Tab-separated table of C-alpha atoms in Angstrom:
chain	number	residue	atom	x	y	z
D	187	MET	CA	29.081	104.370	124.474
D	188	SER	CA	25.404	105.118	123.799
D	189	LYS	CA	24.577	103.459	127.119
D	190	LEU	CA	26.870	105.926	128.886
D	191	GLU	CA	25.205	108.853	127.115
D	192	GLY	CA	21.795	107.566	128.168
D	193	GLY	CA	22.979	107.365	131.748
D	194	GLY	CA	24.179	110.950	131.462
D	195	ILE	CA	20.755	112.062	130.252
D	196	PHE	CA	19.027	110.261	133.117
D	197	TYR	CA	21.511	111.798	135.576
D	198	ASP	CA	20.852	115.290	134.188
D	199	VAL	CA	17.082	114.854	134.379
D	200	ASN	CA	17.369	113.491	137.908
D	201	LYS	CA	19.434	116.525	138.917
D	202	LYS	CA	16.824	118.877	137.433
D	203	ILE	CA	13.985	117.117	139.255
D	204	LYS	CA	15.899	117.316	142.550
D	205	HIS	CA	16.588	121.003	141.941
D	206	MET	CA	12.909	121.700	141.188
D	207	TYR	CA	11.908	119.756	144.305
D	208	GLN	CA	14.224	121.883	146.453
D	209	ILE	CA	12.803	125.095	144.947
D	210	ASP	CA	9.260	123.829	145.610
D	211	LYS	CA	10.177	122.986	149.207
D	212	ALA	CA	11.707	126.432	149.781
D	213	TYR	CA	8.674	128.080	148.149
D	214	ARG	CA	6.226	126.248	150.413
D	215	LYS	CA	8.375	127.137	153.450
D	216	SER	CA	8.354	130.850	152.583
D	217	ARG	CA	4.571	130.745	152.015
D	218	LYS	CA	4.028	129.152	155.442
D	219	GLN	CA	5.967	131.919	157.208
D	220	ASP	CA	3.696	134.591	155.719
């Protein structure tokens, strides 16, 4: 059970990192167009 919870935490963190990466990519793209 605790193993499953740990996996959930890792999954959540991974999702946040991916989301931040996408925001960073979009930010750099918008800066380049300027």
